[in-house]
Every structure is written in C-alpha cells, then in structure tokens.
Short mmCIF file of C-alpha atoms in Angstrom, two decimals:
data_model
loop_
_atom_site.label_atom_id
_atom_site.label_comp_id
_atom_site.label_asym_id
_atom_site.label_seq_id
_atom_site.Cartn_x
_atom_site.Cartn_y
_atom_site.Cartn_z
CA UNK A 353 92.92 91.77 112.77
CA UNK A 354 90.86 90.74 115.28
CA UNK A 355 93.52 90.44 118.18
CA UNK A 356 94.83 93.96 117.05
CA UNK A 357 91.59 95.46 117.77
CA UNK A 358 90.99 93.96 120.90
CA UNK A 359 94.51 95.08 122.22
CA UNK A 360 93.62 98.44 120.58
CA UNK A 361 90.87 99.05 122.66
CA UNK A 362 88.66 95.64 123.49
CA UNK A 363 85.71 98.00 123.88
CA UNK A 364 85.86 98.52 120.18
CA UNK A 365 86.55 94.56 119.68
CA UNK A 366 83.29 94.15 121.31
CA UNK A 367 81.18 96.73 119.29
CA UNK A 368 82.42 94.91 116.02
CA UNK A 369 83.22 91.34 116.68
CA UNK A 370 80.58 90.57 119.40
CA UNK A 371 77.39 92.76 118.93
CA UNK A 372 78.17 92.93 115.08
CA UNK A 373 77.58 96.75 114.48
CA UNK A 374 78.20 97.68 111.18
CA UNK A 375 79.29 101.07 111.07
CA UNK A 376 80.84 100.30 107.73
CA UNK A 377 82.05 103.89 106.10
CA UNK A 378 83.59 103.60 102.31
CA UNK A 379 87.23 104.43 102.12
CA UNK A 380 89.56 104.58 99.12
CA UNK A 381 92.26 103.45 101.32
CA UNK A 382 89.89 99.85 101.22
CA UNK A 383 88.68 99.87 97.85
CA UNK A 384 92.29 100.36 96.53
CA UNK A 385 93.88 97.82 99.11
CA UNK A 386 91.46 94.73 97.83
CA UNK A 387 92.68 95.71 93.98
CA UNK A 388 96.18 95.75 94.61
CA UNK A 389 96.48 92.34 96.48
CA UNK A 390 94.23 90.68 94.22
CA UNK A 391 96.14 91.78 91.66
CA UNK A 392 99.86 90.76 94.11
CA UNK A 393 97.84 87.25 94.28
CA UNK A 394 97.12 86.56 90.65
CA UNK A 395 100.95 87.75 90.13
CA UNK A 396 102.19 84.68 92.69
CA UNK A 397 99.46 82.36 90.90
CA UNK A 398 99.57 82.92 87.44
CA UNK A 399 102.97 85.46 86.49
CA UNK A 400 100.48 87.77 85.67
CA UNK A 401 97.49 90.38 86.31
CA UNK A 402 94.08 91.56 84.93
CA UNK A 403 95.34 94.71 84.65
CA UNK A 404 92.35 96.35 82.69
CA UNK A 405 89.98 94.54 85.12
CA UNK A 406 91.21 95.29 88.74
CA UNK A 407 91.98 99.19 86.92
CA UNK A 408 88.69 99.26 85.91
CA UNK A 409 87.37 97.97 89.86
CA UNK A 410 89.06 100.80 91.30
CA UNK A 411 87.39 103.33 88.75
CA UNK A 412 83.98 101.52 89.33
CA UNK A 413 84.63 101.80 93.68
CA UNK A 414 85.69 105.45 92.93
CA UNK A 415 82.25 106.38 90.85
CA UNK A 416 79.82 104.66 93.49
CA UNK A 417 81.37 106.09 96.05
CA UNK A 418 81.81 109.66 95.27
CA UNK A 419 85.66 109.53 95.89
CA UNK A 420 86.63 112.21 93.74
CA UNK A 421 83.58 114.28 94.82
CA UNK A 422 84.37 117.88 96.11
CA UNK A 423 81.04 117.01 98.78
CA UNK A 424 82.79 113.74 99.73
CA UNK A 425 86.57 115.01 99.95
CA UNK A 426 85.42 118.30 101.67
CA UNK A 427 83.63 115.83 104.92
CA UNK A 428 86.96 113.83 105.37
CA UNK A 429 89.17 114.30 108.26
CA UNK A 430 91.86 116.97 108.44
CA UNK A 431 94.60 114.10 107.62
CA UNK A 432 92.97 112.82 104.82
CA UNK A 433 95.28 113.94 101.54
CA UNK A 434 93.05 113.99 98.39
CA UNK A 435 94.32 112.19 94.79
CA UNK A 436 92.20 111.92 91.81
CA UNK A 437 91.10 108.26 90.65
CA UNK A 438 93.71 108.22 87.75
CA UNK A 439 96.77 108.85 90.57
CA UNK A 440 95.33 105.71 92.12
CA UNK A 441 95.35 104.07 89.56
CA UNK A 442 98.94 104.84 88.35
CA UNK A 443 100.02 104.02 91.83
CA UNK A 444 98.46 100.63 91.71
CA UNK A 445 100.17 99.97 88.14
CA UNK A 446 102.94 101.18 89.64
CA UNK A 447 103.21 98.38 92.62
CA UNK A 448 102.66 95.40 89.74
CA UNK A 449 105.28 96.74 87.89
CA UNK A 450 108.14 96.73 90.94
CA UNK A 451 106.87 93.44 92.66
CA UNK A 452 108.30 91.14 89.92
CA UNK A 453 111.76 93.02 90.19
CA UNK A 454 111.77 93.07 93.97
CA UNK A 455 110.98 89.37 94.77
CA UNK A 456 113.70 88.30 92.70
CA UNK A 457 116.43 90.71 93.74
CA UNK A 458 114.80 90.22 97.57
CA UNK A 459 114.64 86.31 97.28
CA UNK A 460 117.13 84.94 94.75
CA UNK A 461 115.33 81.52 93.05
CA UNK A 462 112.06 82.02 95.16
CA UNK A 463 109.22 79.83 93.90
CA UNK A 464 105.17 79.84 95.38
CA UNK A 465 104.03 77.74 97.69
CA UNK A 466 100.71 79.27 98.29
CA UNK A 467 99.32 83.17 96.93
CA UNK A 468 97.14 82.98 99.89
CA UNK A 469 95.80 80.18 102.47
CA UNK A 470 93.62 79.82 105.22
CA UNK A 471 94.34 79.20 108.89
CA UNK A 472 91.28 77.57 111.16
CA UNK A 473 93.71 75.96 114.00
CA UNK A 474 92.86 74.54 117.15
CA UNK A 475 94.30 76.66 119.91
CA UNK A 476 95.41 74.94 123.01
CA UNK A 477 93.52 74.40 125.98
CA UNK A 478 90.62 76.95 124.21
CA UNK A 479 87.42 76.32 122.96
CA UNK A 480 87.89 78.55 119.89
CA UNK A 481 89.78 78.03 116.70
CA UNK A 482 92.84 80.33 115.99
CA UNK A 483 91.81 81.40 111.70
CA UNK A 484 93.95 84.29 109.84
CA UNK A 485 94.38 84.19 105.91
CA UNK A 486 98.12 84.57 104.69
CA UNK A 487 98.62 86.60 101.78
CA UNK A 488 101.32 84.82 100.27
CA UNK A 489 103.79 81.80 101.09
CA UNK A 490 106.94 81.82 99.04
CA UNK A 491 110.61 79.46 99.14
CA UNK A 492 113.78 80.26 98.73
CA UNK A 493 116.57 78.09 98.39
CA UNK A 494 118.90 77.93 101.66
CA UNK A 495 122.21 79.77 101.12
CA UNK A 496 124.30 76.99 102.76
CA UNK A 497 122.98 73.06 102.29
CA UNK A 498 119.91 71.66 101.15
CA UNK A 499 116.14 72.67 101.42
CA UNK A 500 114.53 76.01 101.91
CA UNK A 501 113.54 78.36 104.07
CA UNK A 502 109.85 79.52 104.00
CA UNK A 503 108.69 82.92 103.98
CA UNK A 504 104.72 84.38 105.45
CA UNK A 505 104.36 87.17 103.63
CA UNK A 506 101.61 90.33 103.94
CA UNK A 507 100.90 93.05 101.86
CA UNK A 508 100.46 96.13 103.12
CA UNK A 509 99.92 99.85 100.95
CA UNK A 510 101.45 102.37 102.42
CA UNK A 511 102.20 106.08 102.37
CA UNK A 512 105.65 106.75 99.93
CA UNK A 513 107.92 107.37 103.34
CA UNK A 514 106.70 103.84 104.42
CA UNK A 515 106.38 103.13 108.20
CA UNK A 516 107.55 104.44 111.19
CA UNK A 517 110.02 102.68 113.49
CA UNK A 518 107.53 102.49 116.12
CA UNK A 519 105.02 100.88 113.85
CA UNK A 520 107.38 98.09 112.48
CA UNK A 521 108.19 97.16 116.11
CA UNK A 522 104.02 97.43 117.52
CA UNK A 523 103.19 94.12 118.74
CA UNK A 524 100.07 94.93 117.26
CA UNK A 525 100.83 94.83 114.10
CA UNK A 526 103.88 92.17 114.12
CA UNK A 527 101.68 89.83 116.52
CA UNK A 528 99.51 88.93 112.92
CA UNK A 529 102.98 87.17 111.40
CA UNK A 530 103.81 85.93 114.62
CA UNK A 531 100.55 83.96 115.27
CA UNK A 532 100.89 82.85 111.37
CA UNK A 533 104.49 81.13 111.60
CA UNK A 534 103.18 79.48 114.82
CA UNK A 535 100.34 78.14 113.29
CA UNK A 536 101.45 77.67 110.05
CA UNK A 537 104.29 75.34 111.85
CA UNK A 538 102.02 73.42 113.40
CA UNK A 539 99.33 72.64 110.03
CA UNK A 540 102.60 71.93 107.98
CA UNK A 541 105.52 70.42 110.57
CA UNK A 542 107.66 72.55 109.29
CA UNK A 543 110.42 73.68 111.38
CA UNK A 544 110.24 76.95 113.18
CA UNK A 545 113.40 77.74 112.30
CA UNK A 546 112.95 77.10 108.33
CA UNK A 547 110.39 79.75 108.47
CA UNK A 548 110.52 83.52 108.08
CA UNK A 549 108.28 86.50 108.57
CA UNK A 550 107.73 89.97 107.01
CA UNK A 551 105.68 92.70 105.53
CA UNK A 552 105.93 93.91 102.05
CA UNK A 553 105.44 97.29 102.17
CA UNK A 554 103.79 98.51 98.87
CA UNK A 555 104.38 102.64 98.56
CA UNK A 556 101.54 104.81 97.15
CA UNK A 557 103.75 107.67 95.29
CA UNK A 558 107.14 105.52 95.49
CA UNK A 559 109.85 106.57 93.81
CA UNK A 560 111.17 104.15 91.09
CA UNK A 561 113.04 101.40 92.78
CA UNK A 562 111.54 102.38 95.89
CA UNK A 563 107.69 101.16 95.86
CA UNK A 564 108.18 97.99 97.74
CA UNK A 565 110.39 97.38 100.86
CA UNK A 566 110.76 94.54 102.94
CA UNK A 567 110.17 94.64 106.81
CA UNK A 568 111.14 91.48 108.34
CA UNK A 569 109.59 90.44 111.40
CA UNK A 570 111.81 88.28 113.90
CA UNK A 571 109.92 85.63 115.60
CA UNK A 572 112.25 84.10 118.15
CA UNK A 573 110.65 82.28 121.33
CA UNK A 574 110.40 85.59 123.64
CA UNK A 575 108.11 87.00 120.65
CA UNK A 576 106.39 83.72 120.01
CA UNK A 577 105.63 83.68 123.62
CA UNK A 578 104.69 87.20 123.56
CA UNK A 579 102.22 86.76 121.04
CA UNK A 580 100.64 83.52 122.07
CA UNK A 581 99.91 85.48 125.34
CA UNK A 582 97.89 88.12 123.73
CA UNK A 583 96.19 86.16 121.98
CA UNK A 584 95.46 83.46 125.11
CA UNK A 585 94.57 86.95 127.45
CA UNK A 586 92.01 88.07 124.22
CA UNK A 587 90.42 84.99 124.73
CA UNK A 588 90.16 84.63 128.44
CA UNK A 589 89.33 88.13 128.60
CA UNK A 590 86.47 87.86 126.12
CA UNK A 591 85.09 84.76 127.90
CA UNK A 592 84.62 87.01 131.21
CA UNK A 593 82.97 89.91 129.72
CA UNK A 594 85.68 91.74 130.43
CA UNK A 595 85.30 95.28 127.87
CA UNK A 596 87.42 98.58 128.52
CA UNK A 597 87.79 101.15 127.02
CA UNK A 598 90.92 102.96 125.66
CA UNK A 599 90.77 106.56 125.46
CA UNK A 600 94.19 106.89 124.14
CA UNK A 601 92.96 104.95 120.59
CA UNK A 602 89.92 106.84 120.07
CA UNK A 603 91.28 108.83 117.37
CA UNK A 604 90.54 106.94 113.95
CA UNK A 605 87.64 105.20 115.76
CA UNK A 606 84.35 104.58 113.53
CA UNK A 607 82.24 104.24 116.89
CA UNK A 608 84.12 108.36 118.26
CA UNK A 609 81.05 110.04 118.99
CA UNK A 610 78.42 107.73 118.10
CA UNK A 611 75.75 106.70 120.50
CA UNK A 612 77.50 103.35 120.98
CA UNK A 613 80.74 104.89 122.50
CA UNK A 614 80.75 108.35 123.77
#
C-alpha cells in the first residue's frame, strides 16, 4: 500500500508515511472491508465464521459513525452511492456464502497454508526491510506429477461489475502480489515457478454465482523486474527527499484542498 501511494503521487506518500498526518475520515467502504476479510480469514482457519459477531461490527461501525445519516450521506461526494446498513450487511453474508463454493470449483483439492502472514524481508543492497501482510496462502494439487502449486491470494470488495481492464493490468495495484511472490520465495525457497498470484474479487450486489471472481496476476521475470524497480526507485527516491506532486491523482485525495496540499 505503501509503494502504491508513493507511485500515486509521492507527495501524498510523504504527507502520510513520513510526517504522519492523520487525516483519517470514516468510510463504510473501510469499516465493511475489515468485516468481510476477517470473516474470509476465520473461513481459511477454522471452516467457519462469527457470523452474528462481525454482522453485529458492521451495525456497531454504521451507528458511531452516522453512516445511514441523511447529514452524513448528504456531505459525501457526488460518486458516493448510498445503501442502508442492512444491504451491507446482506452483501457481506452474501460473500461468506459464495467463497466456500468458489474455492473449490476455482481450486479443485485446495488446502491452507496460511489465512494470513507477515512479510518483514531484507531488501537487497537497502537499509530498509521490504513488510506486506498476505491475506491468504492456499495449495492445490499440481494437475500433472507430484507437489503443488502455491497460490498469494488478496481480497478485495468491489462494486457488482467488478474491475476495469485498466485496473487489473495497473502496476499499481498488481505490483502488491508481485512484491509478495518475490518475497514470499525467498522466506520459504519455494520455487518461483510453483507459485501463483491473484485477486479475489468479492462483489457488493453480485448476482448469485457471480460474487467472487478470480483475477490472476502473471508474475513472469519482465514483471518481477518491473516491480522490484518501483519499489528500489521508492526507496532511493525517499532517501533524497525527493517529493512531487501529481496533479493528475488529486481526485480521491484526503489532503485536496487542505492546508497541507493545495
């Protein structure tokens, strides 16, 4: 996250990941994230969820917060599409339902390896430490001969049409699995090639049999390369006090506006 901000716009990289500001502003879009993947994690742990629980967080995170507030909804952008709470919450029960279903039919005789695991790598030739958190680390038996191939899997919610083409090909967002094979290699010598990449997509309004899709991310060497350079130019960048601004990703911006950007 922090390498796609910084290629974003590494004036806004600075604002949050070197002076700290905290600019924090409440979203839905957040509060209803952190229940669903706790809820994907305790499915890959344990075969099942505290439903009534991580329900009842996202009713709690909708009452402090004033989500389904006409004052609140009425100050939102223009893009922002208001739901009540209890639409959230179907779509959440919704997502647990289909994930079950779709890893098997996805990856025949998959098993856990990990529902989510830490990173804190030394990068080469740097005097940092690479660190990312995977969601989830499954295996699946290899078609042809023995052993398995691994898969790095993130969750991501998403609008019911999914995402663009543009945004399943961004280096900016596929540079996050990229950077996790690599390292992931490396703290396990496992081979490259054993291991695969992709996003789960989870759909907020899906249709049935169409909440959760697959976007695979191919990590050959010209991508590995690719994304070992952005993250080696972050750095060096960083280290020089090098900070410019991108006008053309001011748009969803906290810091638009605000005395610390304008």
């Amino acid at each position: 996250s922090e390498i796609k901000a910084w290629k974003e716009c590494s004036w806004r990289h600075k604002l949050s990941y070197i002076d700290k500001l905290d600019v924090f502003e409440p979203s839905p879009y957040l509060d209803f994230g952190t229940a669903v993947h706790e809820g994907c994690e305790t499915l890959l742990e344990t075969k099942s969820i505290d439903r009534e629980k991580l329900l009842n967080d996202i009713e709690v995170a909708w009452k402090e917060n004033g989500f389904d507030n006409p004052d609140w909804v009425q100050k939102q952008p223009g893009w922002y599409k208001y739901h009540p709470v209890d639409t959230w919450k179907e779509w959440a029960s919704n997502m647990w339902d289909s994930v079950p279903g779709f890893l098997d039919e996805t990856f025949p005789g998959w098993e856990t390896v990990r529902a989510e695991e830490e990173l804190y790598e030394e990068i080469e030739n740097k005097p940092v430490k690479f660190k990312g958190f995977i969601d989830a680390i499954i295996k699946v038996p290899k078609k042809r001969g023995d052993g398995y191939n691994y898969w790095i899997l993130d969750w991501k919610t998403a609008q019911s049409y999914g995402w663009r083409r543009d945004k399943k090909q961004d280096i900016g967002m596929t540079a996050q699995l990229i950077l996790y094979k690599h390292f992931w290699s490396r703290k396990h010598s496992i081979p490259l090639e054993d291991i695969r990449c992709g996003f789960i997509l989870l759909k907020r309004g899906g249709k049935p049999g169409r909440v959760c899709e697959l976007v695979t991310v191919s990590v050959g060497p010209k991508s590995l390369q690719r994304g070992l350079k952005i993250m080696n130019n972050m750095i060096s960048s960083v280290s020089r006090g090098m900070f410019l601004k991108n006008r053309n990703s001011c748009r969803f911006c906290v810091f638009k506006d605000t005395e610390h950007c304008t």
